[in-house]
GROMACS .gro file of C-alpha atoms in nm:
model
  199
    1SER     CA    1 -12.081   5.380   8.092
    2LYS     CA    2 -11.754   5.190   8.059
    3ILE     CA    3 -11.387   5.210   8.153
    4SER     CA    4 -11.188   5.219   7.830
    5ALA     CA    5 -10.838   5.247   7.981
    6LEU     CA    6 -10.656   5.214   8.310
    7TYR     CA    7 -10.294   5.312   8.378
    8PHE     CA    8 -10.065   5.247   8.669
    9GLU     CA    9  -9.696   5.334   8.673
   10TRP     CA   10  -9.437   5.372   8.946
   11ILE     CA   11  -9.079   5.488   8.958
   12ARG     CA   12  -8.817   5.461   9.227
   13SER     CA   13  -8.481   5.626   9.168
   14VAL     CA   14  -8.375   5.678   9.529
   15SER     CA   15  -8.084   5.431   9.552
   16GLN     CA   16  -7.874   5.511   9.241
   17SER     CA   17  -7.618   5.239   9.336
   18GLY     CA   18  -7.617   5.362   9.695
   19PRO     CA   19  -7.467   5.663   9.875
   20GLY     CA   20  -7.103   5.553   9.839
   21LEU     CA   21  -6.870   5.785   9.646
   22PRO     CA   22  -6.867   5.723   9.269
   23ASP     CA   23  -6.485   5.697   9.259
   24GLY     CA   24  -6.214   5.676   9.518
   25THR     CA   25  -6.037   5.996   9.626
   26ASP     CA   26  -5.719   6.063   9.821
   27GLU     CA   27  -5.924   6.069  10.139
   28TYR     CA   28  -6.171   5.788  10.057
   29GLN     CA   29  -6.008   5.486   9.891
   30THR     CA   30  -6.157   5.177  10.056
   31ARG     CA   31  -6.499   5.058  10.162
   32GLU     CA   32  -6.410   5.140  10.522
   33ASP     CA   33  -6.311   5.495  10.425
   34ASN     CA   34  -6.640   5.516  10.235
   35TYR     CA   35  -6.845   5.462  10.555
   36GLY     CA   36  -6.901   5.095  10.469
   37TYR     CA   37  -7.039   5.158  10.120
   38GLU     CA   38  -6.892   5.027   9.796
   39ILE     CA   39  -6.707   5.274   9.575
   40GLY     CA   40  -6.920   5.331   9.266
   41GLY     CA   41  -7.243   5.482   9.399
   42ARG     CA   42  -7.425   5.813   9.356
   43ASP     CA   43  -7.509   5.759   8.987
   44ASP     CA   44  -7.667   6.105   8.979
   45TYR     CA   45  -7.929   6.045   8.708
   46TYR     CA   46  -7.953   6.305   8.427
   47ASN     CA   47  -7.643   6.493   8.547
   48ASN     CA   48  -7.311   6.475   8.366
   49TRP     CA   49  -6.964   6.591   8.470
   50LEU     CA   50  -6.873   6.713   8.120
   51TYR     CA   51  -7.214   6.854   8.013
   52GLN     CA   52  -7.300   7.070   8.311
   53SER     CA   53  -7.655   7.136   8.191
   54GLY     CA   54  -7.733   6.764   8.222
   55TRP     CA   55  -8.025   6.610   8.035
   56THR     CA   56  -8.208   6.939   7.983
   57TYR     CA   57  -8.323   7.166   7.703
   58GLN     CA   58  -8.355   7.541   7.755
   59LYS     CA   59  -8.315   7.483   8.130
   60ARG     CA   60  -8.610   7.242   8.148
   61ILE     CA   61  -8.585   6.869   8.214
   62MET     CA   62  -8.618   6.625   7.925
   63SER     CA   63  -8.804   6.295   7.962
   64ASN     CA   64  -8.914   6.246   8.324
   65PRO     CA   65  -9.110   6.559   8.428
   66LEU     CA   66  -9.087   6.468   8.798
   67PHE     CA   67  -8.713   6.538   8.806
   68LEU     CA   68  -8.642   6.907   8.863
   69THR     CA   69  -8.382   7.144   8.724
   70TYR     CA   70  -8.217   7.405   8.943
   71ASP     CA   71  -8.339   7.692   8.725
   72TRP     CA   72  -8.700   7.571   8.731
   73SER     CA   73  -8.695   7.507   9.107
   74ARG     CA   74  -8.589   7.867   9.173
   75ASN     CA   75  -8.952   7.959   9.093
   76PHE     CA   76  -9.076   7.793   9.413
   77LEU     CA   77  -8.783   7.686   9.635
   78PRO     CA   78  -8.547   7.904   9.839
   79THR     CA   79  -8.194   7.954   9.710
   80PHE     CA   80  -7.966   7.662   9.794
   81PRO     CA   81  -7.634   7.524   9.661
   82ASN     CA   82  -7.664   7.305   9.351
   83TYR     CA   83  -7.301   7.179   9.354
   84ASN     CA   84  -7.262   7.247   8.980
   85ASN     CA   85  -7.559   7.025   8.893
   86GLN     CA   86  -7.848   7.140   8.678
   87VAL     CA   87  -8.073   6.847   8.781
   88ILE     CA   88  -8.123   6.898   9.154
   89ASN     CA   89  -8.401   6.645   9.219
   90ASN     CA   90  -8.340   6.300   9.071
   91ARG     CA   91  -8.398   6.079   9.376
   92ILE     CA   92  -8.774   6.019   9.385
   93LYS     CA   93  -9.048   5.769   9.459
   94ALA     CA   94  -9.362   5.825   9.254
   95TYR     CA   95  -9.691   5.655   9.167
   96HIS     CA   96  -9.909   5.747   8.869
   97PHE     CA   97 -10.269   5.640   8.807
   98GLY     CA   98 -10.486   5.717   8.508
   99ILE     CA   99 -10.836   5.625   8.397
  100ILE     CA  100 -11.054   5.696   8.094
  101LEU     CA  101 -11.431   5.663   8.136
  102GLU     CA  102 -11.687   5.674   7.856
  103PRO     CA  103 -12.033   5.745   8.001
  104SER     CA  104 -12.172   5.757   7.645
  105ASP     CA  105 -12.055   5.734   7.283
  106LYS     CA  106 -12.015   6.111   7.270
  107LEU     CA  107 -11.866   6.182   7.612
  108SER     CA  108 -11.535   6.081   7.769
  109LEU     CA  109 -11.369   6.163   8.101
  110LYS     CA  110 -11.000   6.124   8.172
  111GLY     CA  111 -10.829   6.151   8.508
  112MET     CA  112 -10.452   6.146   8.566
  113PHE     CA  113 -10.309   6.149   8.920
  114THR     CA  114  -9.947   6.140   9.039
  115TYR     CA  115  -9.803   6.131   9.389
  116SER     CA  116  -9.429   6.176   9.443
  117VAL     CA  117  -9.180   6.199   9.729
  118ASN     CA  118  -8.872   6.401   9.631
  119TYR     CA  119  -8.532   6.354   9.796
  120GLY     CA  120  -8.309   6.582   9.584
  121THR     CA  121  -7.960   6.446   9.507
  122TYR     CA  122  -7.677   6.282   9.697
  123ALA     CA  123  -7.466   6.588   9.614
  124GLY     CA  124  -7.714   6.806   9.802
  125LEU     CA  125  -7.743   6.565  10.092
  126TYR     CA  126  -7.366   6.534  10.146
  127GLU     CA  127  -7.257   6.876  10.012
  128GLY     CA  128  -7.095   6.741   9.697
  129ARG     CA  129  -7.089   6.426   9.486
  130PHE     CA  130  -6.742   6.339   9.620
  131ALA     CA  131  -6.795   6.457   9.977
  132TRP     CA  132  -6.914   6.316  10.308
  133GLU     CA  133  -7.030   6.638  10.471
  134GLY     CA  134  -7.388   6.767  10.511
  135ILE     CA  135  -7.605   6.529  10.712
  136LYS     CA  136  -7.303   6.308  10.784
  137THR     CA  137  -7.121   6.572  10.990
  138ASP     CA  138  -7.381   6.833  11.086
  139PRO     CA  139  -7.687   6.727  11.292
  140ASP     CA  140  -7.848   7.065  11.214
  141PHE     CA  141  -7.781   7.044  10.841
  142ASP     CA  142  -8.059   7.217  10.649
  143TYR     CA  143  -8.118   7.068  10.303
  144VAL     CA  144  -8.428   7.173  10.112
  145PHE     CA  145  -8.520   6.809  10.025
  146LEU     CA  146  -8.424   6.659  10.361
  147GLY     CA  147  -8.670   6.386  10.463
  148GLY     CA  148  -8.845   6.394  10.124
  149LYS     CA  149  -9.088   6.653   9.994
  150LYS     CA  150  -9.435   6.521   9.906
  151GLN     CA  151  -9.614   6.647   9.596
  152PHE     CA  152  -9.945   6.562   9.424
  153TYR     CA  153 -10.036   6.632   9.059
  154SER     CA  154 -10.375   6.588   8.893
  155LEU     CA  155 -10.551   6.647   8.562
  156ILE     CA  156 -10.920   6.600   8.479
  157GLU     CA  157 -11.028   6.622   8.115
  158ILE     CA  158 -11.382   6.613   7.972
  159VAL     CA  159 -11.440   6.572   7.598
  160ARG     CA  160 -11.782   6.603   7.433
  161GLU     CA  161 -11.818   6.511   7.065
  162SER     CA  162 -12.063   6.734   6.880
  163THR     CA  163 -12.109   6.939   6.563
  164LEU     CA  164 -12.060   7.306   6.489
  165PHE     CA  165 -12.163   7.457   6.154
  166LYS     CA  166 -12.233   7.098   6.044
  167GLN     CA  167 -11.871   7.004   6.110
  168PRO     CA  168 -11.761   6.748   6.371
  169VAL     CA  169 -11.598   6.913   6.672
  170ASN     CA  170 -11.485   6.819   7.019
  171PHE     CA  171 -11.559   7.049   7.309
  172LYS     CA  172 -11.292   7.006   7.574
  173GLY     CA  173 -11.251   7.117   7.931
  174MET     CA  174 -10.942   7.047   8.141
  175PHE     CA  175 -10.866   7.125   8.502
  176ALA     CA  176 -10.529   7.070   8.673
  177LEU     CA  177 -10.442   7.094   9.040
  178ASP     CA  178 -10.092   7.047   9.185
  179PHE     CA  179 -10.022   7.082   9.555
  180GLY     CA  180  -9.778   6.972   9.821
  181GLU     CA  181  -9.451   7.064   9.988
  182LEU     CA  182  -9.287   7.189   9.666
  183TYR     CA  183  -9.553   7.422   9.527
  184ASN     CA  184  -9.926   7.476   9.470
  185ASN     CA  185 -10.070   7.548   9.128
  186THR     CA  186 -10.403   7.533   8.943
  187GLY     CA  187 -10.489   7.560   8.578
  188MET     CA  188 -10.787   7.536   8.347
  189GLU     CA  189 -10.831   7.511   7.972
  190LEU     CA  190 -11.138   7.526   7.750
  191ALA     CA  191 -11.105   7.433   7.384
  192VAL     CA  192 -11.297   7.364   7.065
  193GLU     CA  193 -11.122   7.105   6.849
  194PHE     CA  194 -11.227   7.082   6.484
  195VAL     CA  195 -11.207   6.728   6.352
  196LEU     CA  196 -11.078   6.700   5.996
  197LYS     CA  197 -11.176   6.383   5.814
  198SER     CA  198 -11.058   6.259   5.478
  199TYR     CA  199 -11.265   6.021   5.271
   0.00000   0.00000   0.00000
């Protein structure tokens, strides 16, 4: 038995140049007006003022699957304002670990595990990208990501190399379990993969 691969990745997108407004407004023009923060914050990853759908395709996020779109989140979160943003969770801390074990030449096991804390967006926290409302003015402000929502994702895959009708095949079994403060979900897949070889 041997370990053939190990993975560790982490991402932290919480700051996004800080909570200061991205540009000055009539009301907020200086650092003092901006509650002590520099003008030029709230980068708002994957959202775009001109392209309201942000970095999405068919209402699903592209690239980082831990960021959430508003349409997708409606499957498991209560209705809440999105402030004209499609990407409503881009401030996260996450850790990902993966391992591939090979107990024998014909058998491999893969495990992938991700833990994330999700803080939503500055627009949600302050009721707009160019606003200082929300938690700044209302001690009872209720924001769905307030304090960070914890979520865990996992995938276990088993692959057994064998033959079927004298042809090389892989028998696969996969099990996934996601749980936490966003949603709970399980899934399973069984597959037979025919291996085509050219000589």
